[in-house]
Amino acid sequence: MSRSDDPAILLLPAMERLRDRLGETVSLYLRDDSERIRIQAVQSDQAIRRVAPVGVRLPLSVGASSKVLMAFATEEDREELMNGPEWPVFIDPVVYLAQMGDIRENGYATSYEEREPGAAAVSVPIMDRRGNIAAALSVSGPVSRLSQETLHEYAPVLKEAATQMGLMLS
C-alpha cells in the first residue's frame, strides 16, 4: 500500500474536520483477523477527552466500531469469528446477531460504557466503491458529554462523513 492509498493518511484531513465539528476524538479502525486495530486517531482538544492510541488492538466482540466491523462483515466471516476460540462465551449469539441486523438497518452502532467505564462511542462503516466495508469510523468521548441521545444525534453526521470518505478510497 502506497502513501497515496493508505486510508490512515488519505482520510486524516476529513477526520480532523469531523473532530473540529463535533469536538470529540475521532478514530479509524480496520479488522485484522479476530481483532480490530486503530490505524488513525485525531484527539479531541477538550481537557477531558478519550485518548485513542494508534496501533492498539481490541476485541471484535464489544465496542461500537467492533460491532460495525462485525455487522458489515460477510455472514461467513461473522459466523467464523463467533465460532472461533477467541469469542467470549458470555455473549448470547441470538441476541448478538439480532443486534447486528439492527446495526445494518440503522447504519451505525453505539457503545455506552461497554468496553471501558466512563467512555461512549458511535461508529459507522466506511464502504468502498464496491460496497464492501473498508473501515469503521468512530467518535468517542466521556459519557459526561456523550449521552445516548447525543450518540444518536451524531450518527447522521458520521454517516455523511463516512460516505465522503468512502468516495476517497479506491
JSON list of N, CA and C in Angstrom, two decimals, residues 114-145:
[
{"chain": "A", "resi": 114, "resn": "GLU", "atom": "N", "xyz": [-19.45, 0.18, 27.44]},
{"chain": "A", "resi": 114, "resn": "GLU", "atom": "CA", "xyz": [-19.49, -1.24, 27.11]},
{"chain": "A", "resi": 114, "resn": "GLU", "atom": "C", "xyz": [-18.12, -1.89, 27.26]},
{"chain": "A", "resi": 115, "resn": "ARG", "atom": "N", "xyz": [-17.10, -1.24, 26.76]},
{"chain": "A", "resi": 115, "resn": "ARG", "atom": "CA", "xyz": [-15.75, -1.79, 26.81]},
{"chain": "A", "resi": 115, "resn": "ARG", "atom": "C", "xyz": [-14.93, -1.13, 27.90]},
{"chain": "A", "resi": 116, "resn": "GLU", "atom": "N", "xyz": [-15.27, 0.10, 28.22]},
{"chain": "A", "resi": 116, "resn": "GLU", "atom": "CA", "xyz": [-14.46, 0.89, 29.14]},
{"chain": "A", "resi": 116, "resn": "GLU", "atom": "C", "xyz": [-15.36, 1.81, 29.97]},
{"chain": "A", "resi": 117, "resn": "PRO", "atom": "N", "xyz": [-15.29, 1.74, 31.30]},
{"chain": "A", "resi": 117, "resn": "PRO", "atom": "CA", "xyz": [-16.11, 2.62, 32.14]},
{"chain": "A", "resi": 117, "resn": "PRO", "atom": "C", "xyz": [-15.84, 4.09, 31.84]},
{"chain": "A", "resi": 118, "resn": "GLY", "atom": "N", "xyz": [-16.91, 4.87, 31.74]},
{"chain": "A", "resi": 118, "resn": "GLY", "atom": "CA", "xyz": [-16.78, 6.31, 31.52]},
{"chain": "A", "resi": 118, "resn": "GLY", "atom": "C", "xyz": [-16.66, 6.72, 30.07]},
{"chain": "A", "resi": 119, "resn": "ALA", "atom": "N", "xyz": [-16.61, 5.76, 29.14]},
{"chain": "A", "resi": 119, "resn": "ALA", "atom": "CA", "xyz": [-16.44, 6.09, 27.72]},
{"chain": "A", "resi": 119, "resn": "ALA", "atom": "C", "xyz": [-17.67, 5.68, 26.91]},
{"chain": "A", "resi": 120, "resn": "ALA", "atom": "N", "xyz": [-17.96, 6.50, 25.91]},
{"chain": "A", "resi": 120, "resn": "ALA", "atom": "CA", "xyz": [-19.07, 6.22, 24.99]},
{"chain": "A", "resi": 120, "resn": "ALA", "atom": "C", "xyz": [-18.58, 6.46, 23.57]},
{"chain": "A", "resi": 121, "resn": "ALA", "atom": "N", "xyz": [-19.24, 5.80, 22.61]},
{"chain": "A", "resi": 121, "resn": "ALA", "atom": "CA", "xyz": [-18.83, 5.96, 21.21]},
{"chain": "A", "resi": 121, "resn": "ALA", "atom": "C", "xyz": [-19.99, 5.68, 20.28]},
{"chain": "A", "resi": 122, "resn": "VAL", "atom": "N", "xyz": [-19.87, 6.24, 19.09]},
{"chain": "A", "resi": 122, "resn": "VAL", "atom": "CA", "xyz": [-20.76, 5.92, 17.98]},
{"chain": "A", "resi": 122, "resn": "VAL", "atom": "C", "xyz": [-19.87, 5.65, 16.79]},
{"chain": "A", "resi": 123, "resn": "SER", "atom": "N", "xyz": [-20.24, 4.65, 15.98]},
{"chain": "A", "resi": 123, "resn": "SER", "atom": "CA", "xyz": [-19.39, 4.24, 14.87]},
{"chain": "A", "resi": 123, "resn": "SER", "atom": "C", "xyz": [-20.25, 3.92, 13.65]},
{"chain": "A", "resi": 124, "resn": "VAL", "atom": "N", "xyz": [-19.69, 4.18, 12.48]},
{"chain": "A", "resi": 124, "resn": "VAL", "atom": "CA", "xyz": [-20.35, 3.90, 11.20]},
{"chain": "A", "resi": 124, "resn": "VAL", "atom": "C", "xyz": [-19.36, 3.21, 10.27]},
{"chain": "A", "resi": 125, "resn": "PRO", "atom": "N", "xyz": [-19.87, 2.47, 9.28]},
{"chain": "A", "resi": 125, "resn": "PRO", "atom": "CA", "xyz": [-18.97, 1.85, 8.32]},
{"chain": "A", "resi": 125, "resn": "PRO", "atom": "C", "xyz": [-18.55, 2.84, 7.25]},
{"chain": "A", "resi": 126, "resn": "ILE", "atom": "N", "xyz": [-17.31, 2.72, 6.79]},
{"chain": "A", "resi": 126, "resn": "ILE", "atom": "CA", "xyz": [-16.87, 3.39, 5.58]},
{"chain": "A", "resi": 126, "resn": "ILE", "atom": "C", "xyz": [-16.85, 2.31, 4.51]},
{"chain": "A", "resi": 127, "resn": "MET", "atom": "N", "xyz": [-17.70, 2.47, 3.52]},
{"chain": "A", "resi": 127, "resn": "MET", "atom": "CA", "xyz": [-17.82, 1.47, 2.47]},
{"chain": "A", "resi": 127, "resn": "MET", "atom": "C", "xyz": [-16.97, 1.90, 1.27]},
{"chain": "A", "resi": 128, "resn": "ASP", "atom": "N", "xyz": [-16.30, 0.93, 0.65]},
{"chain": "A", "resi": 128, "resn": "ASP", "atom": "CA", "xyz": [-15.52, 1.24, -0.55]},
{"chain": "A", "resi": 128, "resn": "ASP", "atom": "C", "xyz": [-16.45, 1.33, -1.77]},
{"chain": "A", "resi": 129, "resn": "ARG", "atom": "N", "xyz": [-15.89, 1.63, -2.91]},
{"chain": "A", "resi": 129, "resn": "ARG", "atom": "CA", "xyz": [-16.70, 1.82, -4.12]},
{"chain": "A", "resi": 129, "resn": "ARG", "atom": "C", "xyz": [-17.40, 0.55, -4.57]},
{"chain": "A", "resi": 130, "resn": "ARG", "atom": "N", "xyz": [-16.94, -0.60, -4.09]},
{"chain": "A", "resi": 130, "resn": "ARG", "atom": "CA", "xyz": [-17.58, -1.88, -4.43]},
{"chain": "A", "resi": 130, "resn": "ARG", "atom": "C", "xyz": [-18.68, -2.25, -3.44]},
{"chain": "A", "resi": 131, "resn": "GLY", "atom": "N", "xyz": [-18.87, -1.42, -2.41]},
{"chain": "A", "resi": 131, "resn": "GLY", "atom": "CA", "xyz": [-19.91, -1.68, -1.43]},
{"chain": "A", "resi": 131, "resn": "GLY", "atom": "C", "xyz": [-19.49, -2.58, -0.29]},
{"chain": "A", "resi": 132, "resn": "ASN", "atom": "N", "xyz": [-18.18, -2.80, -0.15]},
{"chain": "A", "resi": 132, "resn": "ASN", "atom": "CA", "xyz": [-17.66, -3.60, 0.96]},
{"chain": "A", "resi": 132, "resn": "ASN", "atom": "C", "xyz": [-17.16, -2.68, 2.06]},
{"chain": "A", "resi": 133, "resn": "ILE", "atom": "N", "xyz": [-17.21, -3.16, 3.29]},
{"chain": "A", "resi": 133, "resn": "ILE", "atom": "CA", "xyz": [-16.71, -2.34, 4.39]},
{"chain": "A", "resi": 133, "resn": "ILE", "atom": "C", "xyz": [-15.20, -2.21, 4.29]},
{"chain": "A", "resi": 134, "resn": "ALA", "atom": "N", "xyz": [-14.74, -0.97, 4.31]},
{"chain": "A", "resi": 134, "resn": "ALA", "atom": "CA", "xyz": [-13.31, -0.69, 4.23]},
{"chain": "A", "resi": 134, "resn": "ALA", "atom": "C", "xyz": [-12.74, -0.40, 5.62]},
{"chain": "A", "resi": 135, "resn": "ALA", "atom": "N", "xyz": [-13.55, 0.23, 6.48]},
{"chain": "A", "resi": 135, "resn": "ALA", "atom": "CA", "xyz": [-13.10, 0.61, 7.82]},
{"chain": "A", "resi": 135, "resn": "ALA", "atom": "C", "xyz": [-14.31, 1.01, 8.65]},
{"chain": "A", "resi": 136, "resn": "ALA", "atom": "N", "xyz": [-14.07, 1.21, 9.93]},
{"chain": "A", "resi": 136, "resn": "ALA", "atom": "CA", "xyz": [-15.09, 1.75, 10.83]},
{"chain": "A", "resi": 136, "resn": "ALA", "atom": "C", "xyz": [-14.60, 3.12, 11.30]},
{"chain": "A", "resi": 137, "resn": "LEU", "atom": "N", "xyz": [-15.47, 4.10, 11.20]},
{"chain": "A", "resi": 137, "resn": "LEU", "atom": "CA", "xyz": [-15.20, 5.46, 11.65]},
{"chain": "A", "resi": 137, "resn": "LEU", "atom": "C", "xyz": [-15.94, 5.65, 12.97]},
{"chain": "A", "resi": 138, "resn": "SER", "atom": "N", "xyz": [-15.23, 6.15, 13.98]},
{"chain": "A", "resi": 138, "resn": "SER", "atom": "CA", "xyz": [-15.81, 6.22, 15.32]},
{"chain": "A", "resi": 138, "resn": "SER", "atom": "C", "xyz": [-15.53, 7.58, 15.96]},
{"chain": "A", "resi": 139, "resn": "VAL", "atom": "N", "xyz": [-16.51, 8.06, 16.71]},
{"chain": "A", "resi": 139, "resn": "VAL", "atom": "CA", "xyz": [-16.34, 9.24, 17.56]},
{"chain": "A", "resi": 139, "resn": "VAL", "atom": "C", "xyz": [-16.55, 8.78, 18.99]},
{"chain": "A", "resi": 140, "resn": "SER", "atom": "N", "xyz": [-15.60, 9.11, 19.86]},
{"chain": "A", "resi": 140, "resn": "SER", "atom": "CA", "xyz": [-15.70, 8.66, 21.24]},
{"chain": "A", "resi": 140, "resn": "SER", "atom": "C", "xyz": [-15.35, 9.79, 22.20]},
{"chain": "A", "resi": 141, "resn": "GLY", "atom": "N", "xyz": [-15.83, 9.64, 23.42]},
{"chain": "A", "resi": 141, "resn": "GLY", "atom": "CA", "xyz": [-15.55, 10.64, 24.44]},
{"chain": "A", "resi": 141, "resn": "GLY", "atom": "C", "xyz": [-16.14, 10.20, 25.76]},
{"chain": "A", "resi": 142, "resn": "PRO", "atom": "N", "xyz": [-16.07, 11.07, 26.75]},
{"chain": "A", "resi": 142, "resn": "PRO", "atom": "CA", "xyz": [-16.60, 10.73, 28.07]},
{"chain": "A", "resi": 142, "resn": "PRO", "atom": "C", "xyz": [-18.13, 10.73, 28.08]},
{"chain": "A", "resi": 143, "resn": "VAL", "atom": "N", "xyz": [-18.70, 9.85, 28.90]},
{"chain": "A", "resi": 143, "resn": "VAL", "atom": "CA", "xyz": [-20.16, 9.77, 28.99]},
{"chain": "A", "resi": 143, "resn": "VAL", "atom": "C", "xyz": [-20.76, 11.07, 29.52]},
{"chain": "A", "resi": 144, "resn": "SER", "atom": "N", "xyz": [-19.96, 11.89, 30.18]},
{"chain": "A", "resi": 144, "resn": "SER", "atom": "CA", "xyz": [-20.48, 13.17, 30.68]},
{"chain": "A", "resi": 144, "resn": "SER", "atom": "C", "xyz": [-20.89, 14.10, 29.53]},
{"chain": "A", "resi": 145, "resn": "ARG", "atom": "N", "xyz": [-20.30, 13.91, 28.34]},
{"chain": "A", "resi": 145, "resn": "ARG", "atom": "CA", "xyz": [-20.68, 14.72, 27.17]},
{"chain": "A", "resi": 145, "resn": "ARG", "atom": "C", "xyz": [-21.45, 13.91, 26.13]}
]
